[in-house]
Tab-separated table of C-alpha atoms in Angstrom:
chain	number	residue	atom	x	y	z
A	15	UNK	CA	16.403	-69.250	-160.298
A	16	UNK	CA	16.593	-72.450	-162.460
A	17	UNK	CA	19.101	-74.033	-160.059
A	18	UNK	CA	16.761	-73.311	-157.144
A	19	UNK	CA	13.888	-74.829	-158.956
A	20	UNK	CA	15.912	-78.013	-159.735
A	21	UNK	CA	17.134	-78.300	-156.196
A	22	UNK	CA	13.593	-78.021	-154.840
A	23	UNK	CA	12.201	-80.497	-157.409
A	24	UNK	CA	14.924	-82.997	-156.619
A	25	UNK	CA	14.214	-82.549	-152.911
A	26	UNK	CA	10.451	-82.889	-153.172
A	27	UNK	CA	10.290	-85.451	-155.988
A	28	UNK	CA	13.543	-87.579	-155.806
A	29	UNK	CA	12.199	-90.585	-157.692
A	30	UNK	CA	10.525	-88.583	-160.473
A	31	UNK	CA	13.577	-86.233	-160.903
A	32	UNK	CA	15.912	-89.303	-160.980
A	33	UNK	CA	13.631	-90.904	-163.594
A	34	UNK	CA	13.808	-87.806	-165.718
A	35	UNK	CA	17.538	-87.418	-165.388
A	36	UNK	CA	18.273	-91.085	-166.016
A	37	UNK	CA	15.924	-91.162	-169.097
A	38	UNK	CA	17.393	-87.915	-170.565
A	39	UNK	CA	20.952	-88.911	-170.112
A	40	UNK	CA	20.539	-92.410	-171.490
A	41	UNK	CA	18.612	-90.948	-174.528
A	42	UNK	CA	21.386	-88.351	-174.992
A	43	UNK	CA	23.995	-91.107	-174.859
A	44	UNK	CA	22.095	-92.944	-177.672
A	45	UNK	CA	22.028	-89.804	-179.785
A	46	UNK	CA	25.655	-89.275	-179.048
A	47	UNK	CA	26.492	-92.785	-180.147
A	48	UNK	CA	24.484	-92.442	-183.341
A	49	UNK	CA	26.397	-89.266	-184.019
A	50	UNK	CA	29.802	-90.925	-183.318
A	51	UNK	CA	29.078	-93.773	-185.697
A	52	UNK	CA	27.920	-91.280	-188.403
A	53	UNK	CA	24.307	-92.342	-188.696
A	54	UNK	CA	22.787	-90.870	-191.834
A	55	UNK	CA	19.451	-90.694	-190.097
A	56	UNK	CA	18.801	-90.682	-186.377
A	57	UNK	CA	16.874	-93.563	-185.029
A	58	UNK	CA	14.385	-91.546	-182.935
A	59	UNK	CA	12.278	-94.547	-182.098
A	60	UNK	CA	15.184	-96.335	-180.576
A	61	UNK	CA	16.119	-93.211	-178.631
A	62	UNK	CA	12.538	-92.891	-177.359
A	63	UNK	CA	12.463	-96.528	-176.339
A	64	UNK	CA	15.791	-96.061	-174.460
A	65	UNK	CA	14.444	-92.968	-172.672
A	66	UNK	CA	11.241	-94.866	-171.720
A	67	UNK	CA	13.002	-98.008	-170.468
A	68	UNK	CA	15.851	-96.349	-168.580
A	69	UNK	CA	13.838	-93.553	-167.129
A	70	UNK	CA	10.774	-95.666	-166.293
A	71	UNK	CA	12.694	-98.714	-164.900
A	72	UNK	CA	16.337	-97.871	-164.136
A	73	UNK	CA	15.639	-94.381	-162.533
A	74	UNK	CA	13.432	-95.750	-159.711
A	75	UNK	CA	15.391	-98.961	-159.321
A	76	UNK	CA	18.808	-97.093	-158.989
A	77	UNK	CA	17.224	-94.592	-156.586
A	78	UNK	CA	16.036	-97.258	-154.183
A	79	UNK	CA	19.153	-99.418	-154.744
A	80	UNK	CA	21.621	-96.750	-153.759
A	81	UNK	CA	19.476	-95.778	-150.675
A	82	UNK	CA	19.479	-99.414	-149.672
A	83	UNK	CA	23.248	-99.666	-150.125
A	84	UNK	CA	23.940	-96.469	-148.139
A	85	UNK	CA	21.742	-97.521	-145.258
A	86	UNK	CA	23.205	-101.125	-145.180
A	87	UNK	CA	26.809	-99.950	-145.773
A	88	UNK	CA	27.236	-96.438	-144.439
A	89	UNK	CA	30.586	-94.632	-144.896
A	90	UNK	CA	33.315	-94.123	-147.474
A	91	UNK	CA	36.237	-96.164	-146.043
A	92	UNK	CA	37.818	-98.378	-148.587
A	93	UNK	CA	36.395	-101.688	-147.223
A	94	UNK	CA	32.831	-100.301	-147.442
A	95	UNK	CA	33.383	-98.842	-150.828
A	96	UNK	CA	34.781	-102.187	-152.239
A	97	UNK	CA	31.702	-104.009	-150.796
A	98	UNK	CA	29.352	-101.532	-152.487
A	99	UNK	CA	31.236	-101.832	-155.732
A	100	UNK	CA	31.094	-105.590	-155.563
A	101	UNK	CA	27.344	-105.700	-154.750
A	102	UNK	CA	26.554	-103.133	-157.379
A	103	UNK	CA	28.468	-104.986	-160.088
A	104	UNK	CA	26.894	-108.397	-159.229
A	105	UNK	CA	23.476	-107.742	-157.748
A	106	UNK	CA	22.220	-104.747	-159.945
A	107	UNK	CA	24.370	-104.695	-162.989
A	108	UNK	CA	23.674	-108.232	-164.213
A	109	UNK	CA	19.858	-107.929	-164.304
A	110	UNK	CA	20.092	-104.303	-165.527
A	111	UNK	CA	22.238	-105.224	-168.468
A	112	UNK	CA	20.088	-108.111	-169.372
A	113	UNK	CA	16.848	-106.098	-168.895
A	114	UNK	CA	18.275	-103.388	-171.163
A	115	UNK	CA	18.295	-105.805	-174.176
A	116	UNK	CA	15.097	-107.684	-173.198
A	117	UNK	CA	13.193	-104.513	-172.356
A	118	UNK	CA	14.138	-102.876	-175.666
A	119	UNK	CA	13.178	-105.999	-177.491
A	120	UNK	CA	9.783	-105.814	-175.988
A	121	UNK	CA	9.319	-102.201	-176.872
A	122	UNK	CA	10.547	-102.923	-180.415
A	123	UNK	CA	7.942	-105.735	-180.697
A	124	UNK	CA	10.481	-108.428	-181.421
A	125	UNK	CA	9.170	-112.029	-181.458
A	126	UNK	CA	12.164	-113.507	-179.542
A	127	UNK	CA	12.673	-110.989	-176.797
A	128	UNK	CA	15.603	-112.930	-175.355
A	129	UNK	CA	17.706	-113.459	-178.458
A	130	UNK	CA	19.538	-110.191	-178.383
A	131	UNK	CA	20.286	-110.499	-174.636
A	132	UNK	CA	21.653	-114.082	-175.134
A	133	UNK	CA	23.827	-112.791	-178.034
A	134	UNK	CA	25.100	-109.511	-176.587
A	135	UNK	CA	24.915	-109.810	-172.797
A	136	UNK	CA	28.288	-111.593	-172.254
A	137	UNK	CA	30.422	-109.155	-174.104
A	138	UNK	CA	28.391	-106.172	-172.730
A	139	UNK	CA	28.676	-107.371	-169.105
A	140	UNK	CA	32.333	-108.061	-169.490
A	141	UNK	CA	32.828	-104.486	-170.683
A	142	UNK	CA	30.789	-103.142	-167.854
A	143	UNK	CA	33.084	-104.907	-165.443
A	144	UNK	CA	35.999	-102.764	-166.866
A	145	UNK	CA	34.022	-99.499	-166.894
A	146	UNK	CA	31.675	-99.411	-163.827
A	147	UNK	CA	34.072	-100.418	-160.927
A	148	UNK	CA	36.096	-97.213	-161.528
A	149	UNK	CA	33.064	-95.098	-161.938
A	150	UNK	CA	31.441	-96.582	-158.891
A	151	UNK	CA	34.615	-96.071	-156.765
A	152	UNK	CA	34.287	-92.292	-157.510
A	153	UNK	CA	30.548	-92.497	-156.712
A	154	UNK	CA	30.857	-94.350	-153.446
A	155	UNK	CA	33.927	-92.397	-152.233
A	156	UNK	CA	33.122	-88.839	-153.167
A	157	UNK	CA	29.459	-88.372	-153.951
A	158	UNK	CA	26.883	-87.565	-151.270
A	159	UNK	CA	24.118	-90.123	-151.207
A	160	UNK	CA	21.366	-87.827	-152.548
A	161	UNK	CA	23.368	-87.202	-155.707
A	162	UNK	CA	24.324	-90.812	-156.427
A	163	UNK	CA	21.652	-91.489	-159.159
A	164	UNK	CA	22.519	-88.187	-160.836
A	165	UNK	CA	26.213	-89.026	-160.788
A	166	UNK	CA	25.519	-92.567	-162.108
A	167	UNK	CA	23.285	-91.020	-164.826
A	168	UNK	CA	26.230	-88.774	-165.934
A	169	UNK	CA	28.506	-91.796	-165.934
A	170	UNK	CA	25.877	-93.657	-167.794
A	171	UNK	CA	26.028	-91.151	-170.512
A	172	UNK	CA	29.434	-92.368	-171.388
A	173	UNK	CA	28.364	-96.069	-170.702
A	174	UNK	CA	25.292	-95.559	-172.903
A	175	UNK	CA	27.544	-94.854	-175.916
A	176	UNK	CA	29.186	-98.227	-175.187
A	177	UNK	CA	25.835	-99.973	-174.563
A	178	UNK	CA	24.184	-98.532	-177.681
A	179	UNK	CA	27.128	-99.597	-179.681
A	180	UNK	CA	26.626	-103.093	-178.604
A	181	UNK	CA	22.878	-102.764	-179.011
A	182	UNK	CA	23.380	-101.693	-182.703
A	183	UNK	CA	25.789	-104.479	-183.486
A	184	UNK	CA	24.248	-107.159	-185.725
A	185	UNK	CA	23.007	-110.351	-184.076
A	186	UNK	CA	24.819	-113.642	-184.562
A	187	UNK	CA	22.791	-116.181	-186.590
A	188	UNK	CA	21.757	-118.990	-184.015
A	189	UNK	CA	24.686	-121.130	-183.402
A	190	UNK	CA	26.912	-120.541	-186.469
A	191	UNK	CA	28.650	-117.240	-185.554
A	192	UNK	CA	27.526	-115.484	-188.698
A	193	UNK	CA	25.834	-112.104	-188.241
A	194	UNK	CA	22.579	-111.136	-189.870
A	195	UNK	CA	24.450	-108.391	-191.688
A	196	UNK	CA	26.852	-110.938	-193.162
A	197	UNK	CA	23.851	-113.168	-194.203
A	198	UNK	CA	22.151	-110.231	-195.998
A	199	UNK	CA	25.447	-109.252	-197.851
A	200	UNK	CA	25.898	-112.813	-199.052
A	201	UNK	CA	22.342	-112.942	-200.424
C-alpha cells in the first residue's frame, strides 16, 4: 500500500517528490555526520537549513538537469556515460558546491556570505571529483532516468557526511592560514 502511494506520488508529482527526497536525505546525512563526530548536542537549526536549501533548490535543479542530460545524451554506452559524467562534474557540481556554502551562509544570517565558500570550496570540490564520478557512472549506466534524482539523493547521503564535515570545519582567518578555532584557543 505505501509503496503504491509512493510510486503514484512520484509519478504525479516528480518535482515535489524529488524535493522531499533530496531534502530528507541531505538532512539525514547531516544528522549522520553529527553522530559520527560525536556531537554532544545535535545542531537542529543547521539540519533544518540543509533540508530547506537542498530540498528547495537542489531537488528541482537536479530533476531538470538529469532530464536535460538524458534528452541531449540518450543511452548508456560508455562514450555517452563519460560525457554525462564530465558535464555533471563541471556544469552542475561546481555551482552546487559553491551554492551549498553560500546558501547556508545566507540562511545562517552571516555577514560575509562568501567567506565560507572561498575557504572551503577548493578542498570540497576536489573531494567531490574523487567521489561523484564513480557514483555517477553507476547512475548513468544502470539507473532508469526517472530514478536518477532518487539514486543521486541516496549517494548524496554519503556525500553529505563528507560535505557536512567540511562545513563544520573551522574557517581560516583571512590570509594567515590560522583557523578561528586556533585563534580562540590562543586567547
